[in-house]
Each structure stands twice: as C-alpha cells, then as structure tokens.
PDB file of C-alpha atoms in Angstrom:
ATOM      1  CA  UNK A  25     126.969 108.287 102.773  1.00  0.00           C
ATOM      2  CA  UNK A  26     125.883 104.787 101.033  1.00  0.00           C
ATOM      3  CA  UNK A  27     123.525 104.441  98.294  1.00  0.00           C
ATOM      4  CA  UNK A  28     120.670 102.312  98.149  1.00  0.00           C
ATOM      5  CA  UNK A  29     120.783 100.491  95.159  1.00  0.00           C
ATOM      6  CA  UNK A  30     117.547  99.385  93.939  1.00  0.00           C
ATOM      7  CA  UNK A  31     118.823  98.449  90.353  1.00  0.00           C
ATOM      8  CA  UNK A  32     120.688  95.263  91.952  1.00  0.00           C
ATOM      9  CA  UNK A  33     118.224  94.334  94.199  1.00  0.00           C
ATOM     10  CA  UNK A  34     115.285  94.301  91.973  1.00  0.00           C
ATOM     11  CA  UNK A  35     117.671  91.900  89.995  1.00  0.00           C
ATOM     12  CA  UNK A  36     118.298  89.788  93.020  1.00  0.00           C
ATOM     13  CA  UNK A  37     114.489  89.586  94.001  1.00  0.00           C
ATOM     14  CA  UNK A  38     113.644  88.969  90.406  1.00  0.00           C
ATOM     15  CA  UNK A  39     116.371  85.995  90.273  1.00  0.00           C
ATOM     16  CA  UNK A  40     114.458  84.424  93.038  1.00  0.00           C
ATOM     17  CA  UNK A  41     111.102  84.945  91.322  1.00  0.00           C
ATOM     18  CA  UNK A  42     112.329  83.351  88.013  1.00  0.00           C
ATOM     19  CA  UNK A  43     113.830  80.363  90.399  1.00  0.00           C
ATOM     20  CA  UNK A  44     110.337  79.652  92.154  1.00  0.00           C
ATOM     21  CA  UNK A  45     108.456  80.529  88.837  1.00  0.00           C
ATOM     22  CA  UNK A  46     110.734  77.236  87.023  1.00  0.00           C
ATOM     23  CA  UNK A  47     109.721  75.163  90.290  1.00  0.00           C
ATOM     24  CA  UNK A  48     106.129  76.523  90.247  1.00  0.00           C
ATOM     25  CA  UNK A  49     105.987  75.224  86.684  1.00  0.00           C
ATOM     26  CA  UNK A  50     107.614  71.942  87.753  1.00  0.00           C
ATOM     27  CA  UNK A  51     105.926  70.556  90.738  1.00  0.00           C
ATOM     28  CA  UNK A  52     102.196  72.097  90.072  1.00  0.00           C
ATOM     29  CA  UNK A  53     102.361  72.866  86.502  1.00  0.00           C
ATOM     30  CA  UNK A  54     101.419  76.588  87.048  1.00  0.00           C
ATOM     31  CA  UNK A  55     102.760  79.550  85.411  1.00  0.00           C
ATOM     32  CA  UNK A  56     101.653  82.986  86.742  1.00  0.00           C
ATOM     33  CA  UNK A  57      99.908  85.326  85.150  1.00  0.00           C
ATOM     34  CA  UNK A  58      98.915  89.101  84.661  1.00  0.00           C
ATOM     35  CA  UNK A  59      96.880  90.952  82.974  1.00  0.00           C
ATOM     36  CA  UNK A  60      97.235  94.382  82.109  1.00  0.00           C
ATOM     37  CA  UNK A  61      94.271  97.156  81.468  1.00  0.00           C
ATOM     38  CA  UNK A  62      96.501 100.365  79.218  1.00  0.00           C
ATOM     39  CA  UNK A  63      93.809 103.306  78.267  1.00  0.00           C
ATOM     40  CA  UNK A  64      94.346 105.578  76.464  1.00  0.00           C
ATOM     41  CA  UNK A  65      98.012 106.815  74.676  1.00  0.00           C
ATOM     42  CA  UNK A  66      99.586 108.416  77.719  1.00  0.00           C
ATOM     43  CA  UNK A  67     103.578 107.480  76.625  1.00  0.00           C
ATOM     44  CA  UNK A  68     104.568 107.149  80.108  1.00  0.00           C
ATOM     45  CA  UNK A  69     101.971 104.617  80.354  1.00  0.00           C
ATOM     46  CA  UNK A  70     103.039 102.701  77.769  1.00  0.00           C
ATOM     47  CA  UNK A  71     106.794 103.005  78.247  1.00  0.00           C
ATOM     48  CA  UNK A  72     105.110 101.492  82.097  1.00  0.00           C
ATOM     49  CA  UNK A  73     103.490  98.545  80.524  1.00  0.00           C
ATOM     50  CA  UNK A  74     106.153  97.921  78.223  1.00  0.00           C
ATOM     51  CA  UNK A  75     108.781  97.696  81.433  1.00  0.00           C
ATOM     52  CA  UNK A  76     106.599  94.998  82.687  1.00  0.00           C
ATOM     53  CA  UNK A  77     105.775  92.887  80.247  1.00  0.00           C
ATOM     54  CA  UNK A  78     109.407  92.687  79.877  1.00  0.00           C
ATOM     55  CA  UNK A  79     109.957  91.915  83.059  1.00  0.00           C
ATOM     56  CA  UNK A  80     107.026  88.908  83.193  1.00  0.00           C
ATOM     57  CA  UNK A  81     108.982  87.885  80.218  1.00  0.00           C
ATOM     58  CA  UNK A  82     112.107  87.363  82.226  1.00  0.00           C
ATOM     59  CA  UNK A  83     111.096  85.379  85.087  1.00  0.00           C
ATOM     60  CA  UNK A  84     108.841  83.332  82.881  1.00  0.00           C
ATOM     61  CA  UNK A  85     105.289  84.751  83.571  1.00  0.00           C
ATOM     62  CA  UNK A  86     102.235  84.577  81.130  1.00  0.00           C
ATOM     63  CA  UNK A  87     101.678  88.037  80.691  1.00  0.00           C
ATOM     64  CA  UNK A  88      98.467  89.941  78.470  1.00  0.00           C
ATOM     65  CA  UNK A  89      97.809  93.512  77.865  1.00  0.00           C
ATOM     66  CA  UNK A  90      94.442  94.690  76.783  1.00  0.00           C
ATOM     67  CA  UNK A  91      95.323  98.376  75.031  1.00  0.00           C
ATOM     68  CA  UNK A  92      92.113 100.185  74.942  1.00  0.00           C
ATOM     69  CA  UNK A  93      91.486 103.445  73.574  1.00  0.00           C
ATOM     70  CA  UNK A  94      90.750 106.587  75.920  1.00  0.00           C
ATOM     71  CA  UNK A  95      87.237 106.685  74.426  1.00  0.00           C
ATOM     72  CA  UNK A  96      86.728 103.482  76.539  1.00  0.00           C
ATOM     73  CA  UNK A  97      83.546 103.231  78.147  1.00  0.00           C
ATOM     74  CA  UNK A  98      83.467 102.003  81.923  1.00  0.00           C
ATOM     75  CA  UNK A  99      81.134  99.980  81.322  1.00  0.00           C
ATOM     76  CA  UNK A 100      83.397  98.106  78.896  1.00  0.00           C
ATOM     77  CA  UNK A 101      86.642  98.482  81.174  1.00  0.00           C
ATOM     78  CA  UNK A 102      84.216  97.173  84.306  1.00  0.00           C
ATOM     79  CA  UNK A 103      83.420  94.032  81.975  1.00  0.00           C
ATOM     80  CA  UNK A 104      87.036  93.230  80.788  1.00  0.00           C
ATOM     81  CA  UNK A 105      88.367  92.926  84.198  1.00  0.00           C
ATOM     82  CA  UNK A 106      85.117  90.628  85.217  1.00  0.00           C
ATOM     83  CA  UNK A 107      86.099  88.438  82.657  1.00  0.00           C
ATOM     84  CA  UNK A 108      90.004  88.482  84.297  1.00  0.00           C
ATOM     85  CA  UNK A 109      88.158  87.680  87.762  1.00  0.00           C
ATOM     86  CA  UNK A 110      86.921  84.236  86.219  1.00  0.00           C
ATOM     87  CA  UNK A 111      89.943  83.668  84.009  1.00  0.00           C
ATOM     88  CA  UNK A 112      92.255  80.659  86.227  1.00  0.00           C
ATOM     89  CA  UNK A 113      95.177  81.730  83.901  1.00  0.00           C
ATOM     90  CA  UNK A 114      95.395  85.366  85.708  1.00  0.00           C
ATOM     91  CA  UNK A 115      96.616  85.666  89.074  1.00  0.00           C
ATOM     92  CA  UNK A 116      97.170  89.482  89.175  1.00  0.00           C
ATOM     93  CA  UNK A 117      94.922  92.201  87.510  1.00  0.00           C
ATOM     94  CA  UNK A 118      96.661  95.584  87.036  1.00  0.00           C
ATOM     95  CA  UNK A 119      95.057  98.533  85.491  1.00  0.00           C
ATOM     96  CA  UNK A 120      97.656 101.406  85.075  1.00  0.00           C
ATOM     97  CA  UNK A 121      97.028 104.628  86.045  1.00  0.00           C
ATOM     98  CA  UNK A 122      95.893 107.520  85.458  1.00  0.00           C
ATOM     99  CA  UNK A 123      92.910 106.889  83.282  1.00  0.00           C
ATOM    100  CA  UNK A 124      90.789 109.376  81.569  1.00  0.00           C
ATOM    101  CA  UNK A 125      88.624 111.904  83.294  1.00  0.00           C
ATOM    102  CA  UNK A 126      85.564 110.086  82.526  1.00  0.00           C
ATOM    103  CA  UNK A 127      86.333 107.038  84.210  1.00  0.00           C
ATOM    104  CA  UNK A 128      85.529 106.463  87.924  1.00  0.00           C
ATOM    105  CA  UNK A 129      89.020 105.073  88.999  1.00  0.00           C
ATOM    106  CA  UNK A 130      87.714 103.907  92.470  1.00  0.00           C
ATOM    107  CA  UNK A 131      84.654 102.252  90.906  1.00  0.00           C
ATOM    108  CA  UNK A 132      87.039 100.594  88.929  1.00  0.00           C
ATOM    109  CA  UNK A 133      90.090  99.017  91.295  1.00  0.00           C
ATOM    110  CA  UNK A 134      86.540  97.731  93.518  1.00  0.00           C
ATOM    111  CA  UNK A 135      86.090  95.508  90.716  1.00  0.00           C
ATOM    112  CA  UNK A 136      89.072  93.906  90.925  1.00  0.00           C
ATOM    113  CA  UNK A 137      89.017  91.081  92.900  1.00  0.00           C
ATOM    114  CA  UNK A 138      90.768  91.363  95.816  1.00  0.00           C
ATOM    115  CA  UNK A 139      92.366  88.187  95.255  1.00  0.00           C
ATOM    116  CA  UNK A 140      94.332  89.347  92.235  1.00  0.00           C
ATOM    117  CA  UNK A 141      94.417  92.643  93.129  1.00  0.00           C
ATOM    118  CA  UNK A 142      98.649  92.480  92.969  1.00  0.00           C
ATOM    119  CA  UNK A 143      98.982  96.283  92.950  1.00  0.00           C
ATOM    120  CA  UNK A 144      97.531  96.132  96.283  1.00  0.00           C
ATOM    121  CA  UNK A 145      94.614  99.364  95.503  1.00  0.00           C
ATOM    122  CA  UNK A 146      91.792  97.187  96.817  1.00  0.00           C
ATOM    123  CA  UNK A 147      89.668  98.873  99.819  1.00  0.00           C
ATOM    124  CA  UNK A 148      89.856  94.988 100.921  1.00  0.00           C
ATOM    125  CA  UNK A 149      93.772  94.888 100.674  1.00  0.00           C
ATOM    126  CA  UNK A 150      94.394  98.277 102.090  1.00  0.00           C
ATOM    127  CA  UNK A 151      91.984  97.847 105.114  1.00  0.00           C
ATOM    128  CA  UNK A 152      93.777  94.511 106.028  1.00  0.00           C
ATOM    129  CA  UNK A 153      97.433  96.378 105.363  1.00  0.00           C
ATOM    130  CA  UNK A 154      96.237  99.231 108.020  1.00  0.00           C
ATOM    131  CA  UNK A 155      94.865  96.140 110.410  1.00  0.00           C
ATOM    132  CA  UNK A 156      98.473  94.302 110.229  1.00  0.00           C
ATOM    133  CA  UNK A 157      97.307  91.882 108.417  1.00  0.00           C
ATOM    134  CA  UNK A 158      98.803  89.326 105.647  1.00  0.00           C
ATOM    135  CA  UNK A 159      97.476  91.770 102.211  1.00  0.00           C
ATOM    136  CA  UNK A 160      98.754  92.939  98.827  1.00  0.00           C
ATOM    137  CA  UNK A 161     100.758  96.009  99.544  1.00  0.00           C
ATOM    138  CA  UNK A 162     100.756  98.466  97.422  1.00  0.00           C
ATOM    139  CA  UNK A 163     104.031  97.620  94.874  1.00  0.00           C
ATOM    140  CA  UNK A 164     106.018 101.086  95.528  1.00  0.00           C
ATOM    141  CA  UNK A 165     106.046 101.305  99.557  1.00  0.00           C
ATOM    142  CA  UNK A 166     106.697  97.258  99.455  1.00  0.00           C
ATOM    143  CA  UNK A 167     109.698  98.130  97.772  1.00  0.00           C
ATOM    144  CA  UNK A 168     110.660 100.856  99.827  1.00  0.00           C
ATOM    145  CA  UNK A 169     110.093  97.934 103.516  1.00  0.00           C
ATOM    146  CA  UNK A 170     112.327  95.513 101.156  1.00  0.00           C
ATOM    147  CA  UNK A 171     114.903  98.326 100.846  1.00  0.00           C
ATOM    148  CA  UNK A 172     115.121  98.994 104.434  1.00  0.00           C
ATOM    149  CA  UNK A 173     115.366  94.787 104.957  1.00  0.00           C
ATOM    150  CA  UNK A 174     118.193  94.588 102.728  1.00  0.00           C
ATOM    151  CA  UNK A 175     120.251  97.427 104.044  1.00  0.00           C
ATOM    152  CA  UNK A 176     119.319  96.549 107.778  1.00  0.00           C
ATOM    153  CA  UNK A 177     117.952  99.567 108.326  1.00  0.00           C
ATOM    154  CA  UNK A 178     115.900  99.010 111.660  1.00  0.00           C
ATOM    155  CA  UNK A 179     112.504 101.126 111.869  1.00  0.00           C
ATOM    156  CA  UNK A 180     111.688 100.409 115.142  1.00  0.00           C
ATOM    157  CA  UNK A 181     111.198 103.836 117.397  1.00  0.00           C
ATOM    158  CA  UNK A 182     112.920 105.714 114.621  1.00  0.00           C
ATOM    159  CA  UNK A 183     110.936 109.383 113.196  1.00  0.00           C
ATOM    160  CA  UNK A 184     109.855 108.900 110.128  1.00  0.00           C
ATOM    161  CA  UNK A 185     108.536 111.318 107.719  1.00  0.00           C
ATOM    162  CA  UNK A 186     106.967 110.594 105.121  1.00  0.00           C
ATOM    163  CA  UNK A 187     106.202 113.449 102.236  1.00  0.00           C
ATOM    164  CA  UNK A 188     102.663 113.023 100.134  1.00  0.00           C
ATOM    165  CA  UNK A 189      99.321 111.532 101.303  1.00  0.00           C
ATOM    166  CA  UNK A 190      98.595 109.680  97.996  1.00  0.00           C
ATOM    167  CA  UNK A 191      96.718 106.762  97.718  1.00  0.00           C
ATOM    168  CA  UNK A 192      99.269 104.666  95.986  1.00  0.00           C
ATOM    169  CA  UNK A 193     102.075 105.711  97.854  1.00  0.00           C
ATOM    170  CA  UNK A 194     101.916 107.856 101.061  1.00  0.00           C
ATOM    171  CA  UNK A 195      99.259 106.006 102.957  1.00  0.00           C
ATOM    172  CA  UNK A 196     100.140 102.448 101.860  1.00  0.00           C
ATOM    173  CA  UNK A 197     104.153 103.545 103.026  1.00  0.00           C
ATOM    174  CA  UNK A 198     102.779 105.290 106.253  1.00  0.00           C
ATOM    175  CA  UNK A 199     100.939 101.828 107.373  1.00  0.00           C
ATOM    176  CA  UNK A 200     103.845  99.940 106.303  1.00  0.00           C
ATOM    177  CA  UNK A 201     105.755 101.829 108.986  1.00  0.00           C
ATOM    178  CA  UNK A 202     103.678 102.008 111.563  1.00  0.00           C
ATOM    179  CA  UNK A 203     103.363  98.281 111.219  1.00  0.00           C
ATOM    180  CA  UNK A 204     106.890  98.070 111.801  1.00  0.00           C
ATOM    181  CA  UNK A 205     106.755 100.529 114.706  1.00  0.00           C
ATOM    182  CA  UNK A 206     108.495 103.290 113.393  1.00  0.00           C
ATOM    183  CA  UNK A 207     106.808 107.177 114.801  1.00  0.00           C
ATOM    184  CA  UNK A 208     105.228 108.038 111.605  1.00  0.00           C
ATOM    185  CA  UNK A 209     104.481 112.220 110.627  1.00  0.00           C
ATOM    186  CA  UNK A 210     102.592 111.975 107.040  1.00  0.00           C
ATOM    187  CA  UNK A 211     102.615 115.638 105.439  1.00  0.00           C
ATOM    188  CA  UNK A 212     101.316 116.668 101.995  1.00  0.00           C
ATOM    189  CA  UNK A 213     100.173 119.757 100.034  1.00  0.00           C
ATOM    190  CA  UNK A 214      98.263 121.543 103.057  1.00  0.00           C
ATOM    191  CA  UNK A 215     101.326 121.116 105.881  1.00  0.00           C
ATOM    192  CA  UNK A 216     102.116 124.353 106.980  1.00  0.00           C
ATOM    193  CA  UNK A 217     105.843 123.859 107.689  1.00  0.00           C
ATOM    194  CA  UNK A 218     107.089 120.836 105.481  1.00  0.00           C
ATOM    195  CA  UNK A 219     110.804 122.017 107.109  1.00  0.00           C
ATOM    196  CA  UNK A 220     109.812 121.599 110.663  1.00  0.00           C
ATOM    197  CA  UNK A 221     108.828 118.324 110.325  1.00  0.00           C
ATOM    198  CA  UNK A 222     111.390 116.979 107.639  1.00  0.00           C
ATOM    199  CA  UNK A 223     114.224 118.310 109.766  1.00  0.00           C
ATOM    200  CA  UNK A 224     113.471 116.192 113.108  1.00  0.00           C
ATOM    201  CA  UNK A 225     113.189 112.743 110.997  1.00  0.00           C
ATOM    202  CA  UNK A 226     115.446 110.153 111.037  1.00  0.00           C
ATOM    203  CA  UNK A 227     114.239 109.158 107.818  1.00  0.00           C
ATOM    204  CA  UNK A 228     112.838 111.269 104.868  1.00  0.00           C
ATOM    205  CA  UNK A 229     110.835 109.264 102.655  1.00  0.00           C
ATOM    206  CA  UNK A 230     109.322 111.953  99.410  1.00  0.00           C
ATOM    207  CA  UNK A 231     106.859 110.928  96.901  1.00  0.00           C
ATOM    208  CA  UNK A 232     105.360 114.198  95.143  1.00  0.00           C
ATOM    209  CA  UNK A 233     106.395 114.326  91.696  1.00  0.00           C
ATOM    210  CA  UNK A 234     108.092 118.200  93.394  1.00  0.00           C
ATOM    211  CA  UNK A 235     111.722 118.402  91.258  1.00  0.00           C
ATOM    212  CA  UNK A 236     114.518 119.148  94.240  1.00  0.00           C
ATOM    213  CA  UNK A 237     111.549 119.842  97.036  1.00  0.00           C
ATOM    214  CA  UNK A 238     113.585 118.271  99.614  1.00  0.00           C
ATOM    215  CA  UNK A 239     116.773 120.677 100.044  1.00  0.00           C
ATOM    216  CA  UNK A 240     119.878 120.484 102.324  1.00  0.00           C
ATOM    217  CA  UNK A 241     118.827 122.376 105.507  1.00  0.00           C
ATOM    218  CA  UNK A 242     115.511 120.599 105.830  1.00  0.00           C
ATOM    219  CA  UNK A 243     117.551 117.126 106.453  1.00  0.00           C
ATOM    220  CA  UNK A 244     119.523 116.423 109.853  1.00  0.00           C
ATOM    221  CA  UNK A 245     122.749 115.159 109.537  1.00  0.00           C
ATOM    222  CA  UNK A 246     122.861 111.378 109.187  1.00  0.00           C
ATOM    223  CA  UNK A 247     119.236 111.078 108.189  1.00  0.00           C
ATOM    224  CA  UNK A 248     118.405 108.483 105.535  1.00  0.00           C
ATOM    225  CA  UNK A 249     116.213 109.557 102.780  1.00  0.00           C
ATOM    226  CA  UNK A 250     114.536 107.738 100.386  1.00  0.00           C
ATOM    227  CA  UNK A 251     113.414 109.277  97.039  1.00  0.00           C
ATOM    228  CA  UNK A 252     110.198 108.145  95.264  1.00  0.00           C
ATOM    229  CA  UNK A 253     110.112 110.927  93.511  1.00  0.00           C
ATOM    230  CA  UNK A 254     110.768 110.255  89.404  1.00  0.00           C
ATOM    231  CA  UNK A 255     110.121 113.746  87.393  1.00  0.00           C
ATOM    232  CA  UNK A 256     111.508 114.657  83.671  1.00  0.00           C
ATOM    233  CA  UNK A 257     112.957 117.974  83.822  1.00  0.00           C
ATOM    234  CA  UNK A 258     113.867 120.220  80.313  1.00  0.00           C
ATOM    235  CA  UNK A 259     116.968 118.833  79.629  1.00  0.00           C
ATOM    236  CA  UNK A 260     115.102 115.322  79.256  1.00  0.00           C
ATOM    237  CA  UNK A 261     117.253 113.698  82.404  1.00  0.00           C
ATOM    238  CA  UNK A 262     115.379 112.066  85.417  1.00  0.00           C
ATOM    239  CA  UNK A 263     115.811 113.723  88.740  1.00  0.00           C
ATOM    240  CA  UNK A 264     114.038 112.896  92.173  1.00  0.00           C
ATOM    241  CA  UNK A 265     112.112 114.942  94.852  1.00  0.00           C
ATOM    242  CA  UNK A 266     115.284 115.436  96.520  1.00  0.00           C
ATOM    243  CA  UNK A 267     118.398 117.973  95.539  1.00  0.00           C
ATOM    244  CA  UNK A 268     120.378 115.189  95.646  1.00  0.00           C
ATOM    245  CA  UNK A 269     123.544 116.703  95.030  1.00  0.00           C
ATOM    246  CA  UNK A 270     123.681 118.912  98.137  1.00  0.00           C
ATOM    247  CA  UNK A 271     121.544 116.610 100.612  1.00  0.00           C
ATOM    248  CA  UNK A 272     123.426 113.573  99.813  1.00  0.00           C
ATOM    249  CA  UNK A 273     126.425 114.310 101.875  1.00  0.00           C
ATOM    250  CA  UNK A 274     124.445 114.391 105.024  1.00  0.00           C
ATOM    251  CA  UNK A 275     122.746 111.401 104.536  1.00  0.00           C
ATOM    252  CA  UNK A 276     123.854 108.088 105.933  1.00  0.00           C
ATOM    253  CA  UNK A 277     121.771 106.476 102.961  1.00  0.00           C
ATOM    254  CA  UNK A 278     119.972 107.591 100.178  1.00  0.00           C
ATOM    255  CA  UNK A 279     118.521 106.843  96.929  1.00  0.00           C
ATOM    256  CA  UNK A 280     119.123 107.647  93.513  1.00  0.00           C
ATOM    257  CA  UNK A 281     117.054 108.838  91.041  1.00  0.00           C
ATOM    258  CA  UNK A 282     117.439 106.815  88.394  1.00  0.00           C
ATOM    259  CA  UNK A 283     118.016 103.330  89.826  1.00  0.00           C
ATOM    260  CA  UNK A 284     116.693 103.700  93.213  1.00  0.00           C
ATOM    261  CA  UNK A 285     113.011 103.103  94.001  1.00  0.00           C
ATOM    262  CA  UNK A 286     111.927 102.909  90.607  1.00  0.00           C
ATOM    263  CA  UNK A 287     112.931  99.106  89.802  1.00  0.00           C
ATOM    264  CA  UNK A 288     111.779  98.055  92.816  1.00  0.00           C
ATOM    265  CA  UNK A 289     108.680  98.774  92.048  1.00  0.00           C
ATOM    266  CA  UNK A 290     108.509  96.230  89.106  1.00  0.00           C
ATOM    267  CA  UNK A 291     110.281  94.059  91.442  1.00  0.00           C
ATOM    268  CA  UNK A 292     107.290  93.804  93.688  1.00  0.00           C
ATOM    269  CA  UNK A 293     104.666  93.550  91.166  1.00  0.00           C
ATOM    270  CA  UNK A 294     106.286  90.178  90.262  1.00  0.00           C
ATOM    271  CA  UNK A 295     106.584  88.926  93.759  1.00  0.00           C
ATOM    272  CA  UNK A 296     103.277  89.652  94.218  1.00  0.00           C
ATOM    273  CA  UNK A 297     101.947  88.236  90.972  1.00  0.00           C
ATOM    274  CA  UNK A 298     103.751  84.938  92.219  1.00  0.00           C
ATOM    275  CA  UNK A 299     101.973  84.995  95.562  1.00  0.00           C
ATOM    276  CA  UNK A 300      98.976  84.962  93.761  1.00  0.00           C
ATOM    277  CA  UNK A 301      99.871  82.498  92.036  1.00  0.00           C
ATOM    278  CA  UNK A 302     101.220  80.818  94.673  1.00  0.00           C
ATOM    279  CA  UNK A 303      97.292  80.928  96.893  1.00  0.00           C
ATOM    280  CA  UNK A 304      96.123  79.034  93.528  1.00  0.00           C
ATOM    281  CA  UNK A 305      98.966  75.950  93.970  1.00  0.00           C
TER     282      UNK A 305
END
C-alpha cells in the first residue's frame, strides 16, 4: 500500500506557480489576481478563504476578499462580481460556497465570466470540460487527474467508480475520466447497491461528506481509492469517506485524510488563477 501524498505535491505545484508568477512579473509586468466573494459567517468558510489568501500570498498573487454579510442582497452580490468582470487586475473570480438560502447560487456562478471563472462552475467551462475541450476544471477533480499524473497511475480502460453526483465534484471528476478513457460508474444518494458497484472498481474515488461510508469488503484487493471526503467528527479530528484504517491494507494507493486531496485543491486554484493570467499576457 503507498500513500498519495497531496501535502508535497501541492508544495511542488505551488513552487512552480511562484517560479512562473516571478517571471510573469518580469517579462510582462503582470501579477495575477483573485478575488474572493465570503457571505455570510460560516467558520469553515472563512477558515477556506483564509487558506487561500495565504496561499496567493506565497506564490506572489494580488489577492482581495470582499466579506459580505449573509443579509446580502443578490442584487448586490450580482453587481460586485460585474465590477470584477471589468476589473484588468482580476484574473480569477471565486465566490465560496454555500451561500445563504436566499441567494440563487446558479444565477450567480452565470455571472461570472467565464473567462475568470478559475473554480471552473461556469455552464460555459463545464460544457467545454464534458466536450474535451481546453476549460477551467473544476479545482477538486483537477487535483485528483494531477494526482493520478504524478503517481503514474494510468486510467486508460481501468473501472472507475466514482461516489457522489455533485456539481463541484462528482460530475466535473466523472468527465475528467472519461476524457482520459477510463469506464466510468457515477453513483450517489439514490444507487441501490453502492457495494456492487464499489467492489468491481479498480479505483474508488468518494466525495460525500459520509464519515467511514466506504468500508473494507466493498473494495477489491489492490484497488486504489481516493478520498475527497473531509468531515469533523466529535472528537474534533478530520477523517475521510473512507474507514481508512481497515481498507487501507488492500489498497495499492490511497489517500489520507488530512493531507491528501484537500491541498490539492488550493493547489489548483492557483494554477488556474495563473492561466488566467497567463490568456491576459
């Protein structure tokens, strides 16, 4: 069994950022930036932000965040990120989710403009991702494709489950793989037999926010599994979607939970940022 360790590659992709950021600066005397929309007083939110603004701070990006309260208007959200749209200082527009109930989250990502649409939620980026072609992918499943690069994990003709439908993460992850022609099963809330399908793939991938769904006997030996899954239990430690413990031994690779997926994540919203940035050079 070998563990996939996100923690070091996000490092090594964001080393390479930082590196084309300096010559960015240099030659074209650009510095990328993003922009931020935080609602509301959600702390996971803001403990999300905060991660990334540290991050842009790192590899040397020109970062904003525009806190508003969950009384917010759309209207006034809507107008915000139309000023962002005409701004030539912001490459990539991310508004962190969830937001409050009486906001129409679609109505909002369509404003976006598709061009600086880094988190890769645009209709326009996710039709063009399910086409084959070049798109912002959604940050999560882009991490999970540079995972499988790193590690040498071919996809081609290999089973591939993946666990959750979600917007953000199953679908984006599902066309990532069939673009790399992997056999793809999605499942999600309504599968009858999550087991039956789980237990024929050479490769798990679980994003449900489920503590331990994925469990030893519905994983064949020498499957690789990758975790998405980041849930707070009541003794305040992080665990996964999978029982980690008892399914790790039959994996060939896995993730952890910490320190897996999760960085990787952050990772990609900085290479993205930068080819934004990059389209404007």
């Amino acid at each position: 069994m070998q563990l996939i360790d996100g923690k070091s590659l996000a490092k090594k992709v964001q080393t390479t950022v930082a590196t084309e950021v300096a010559k960015l600066k240099q030659e074209k005397n650009i510095v990328p930036g993003l922009a931020v929309i935080l609602v509301g007083d959600d702390p996971a939110s803001h403990a999300y932000v905060k991660m990334k603004a540290k991050a842009c701070e790192n590899v040397g990006f020109y970062s904003i965040t525009h806190n508003m309260p969950d009384t917010i208007s759309q209207d006034e959200i809507i107008a915000t990120i139309e000023m962002m749209n005409n701004n030539p200082r912001i490459d990539g527009i991310l508004v962190q989710l969830p937001l409050p109930k009486q906001i129409d989250t679609d109505k909002i990502l369509e404003v976006i403009d598709p061009k600086k649409d880094v988190d890769g939620f645009h209709a326009y980026n996710v039709g063009r991702l399910v086409t084959g072609l070049d798109s912002f992918v959604a940050c999560t499943p882009l991490g999970v494709m540079k995972m499988f690069e790193e590690y040498e994990i071919d996809l081609r003709g290999k089973d591939v489950c993946v666990v959750g439908a979600s917007n953000i993460v199953g679908k984006p992850m599902a066309s990532l793989l069939l673009n790399a022609e992997a056999t793809v099963t999605i499942t999600h809330i309504h599968t009858k037999d999550l087991k039956a399908h789980t237990s024929k793939a050479d490769i798990v991938v679980v994003g449900v926010g489920v503590p331990g769904l994925i469990k030893e006997d519905m994983v064949k030996e020498g499957a690789i599994v990758i975790d998405i899954g980041i849930n707070r239990i009541e003794d305040g430690s992080l665990v996964g979607d999978v029982d980690f413990k008892n399914v790790s031994p039959k994996c060939s690779y896995i993730t952890p939970v910490p320190g897996g997926v999760g960085p990787m994540t952050i990772a990609m919203l900085l290479s993205n940022t930068l080819k934004s940035a990059k389209a404007r050079a």
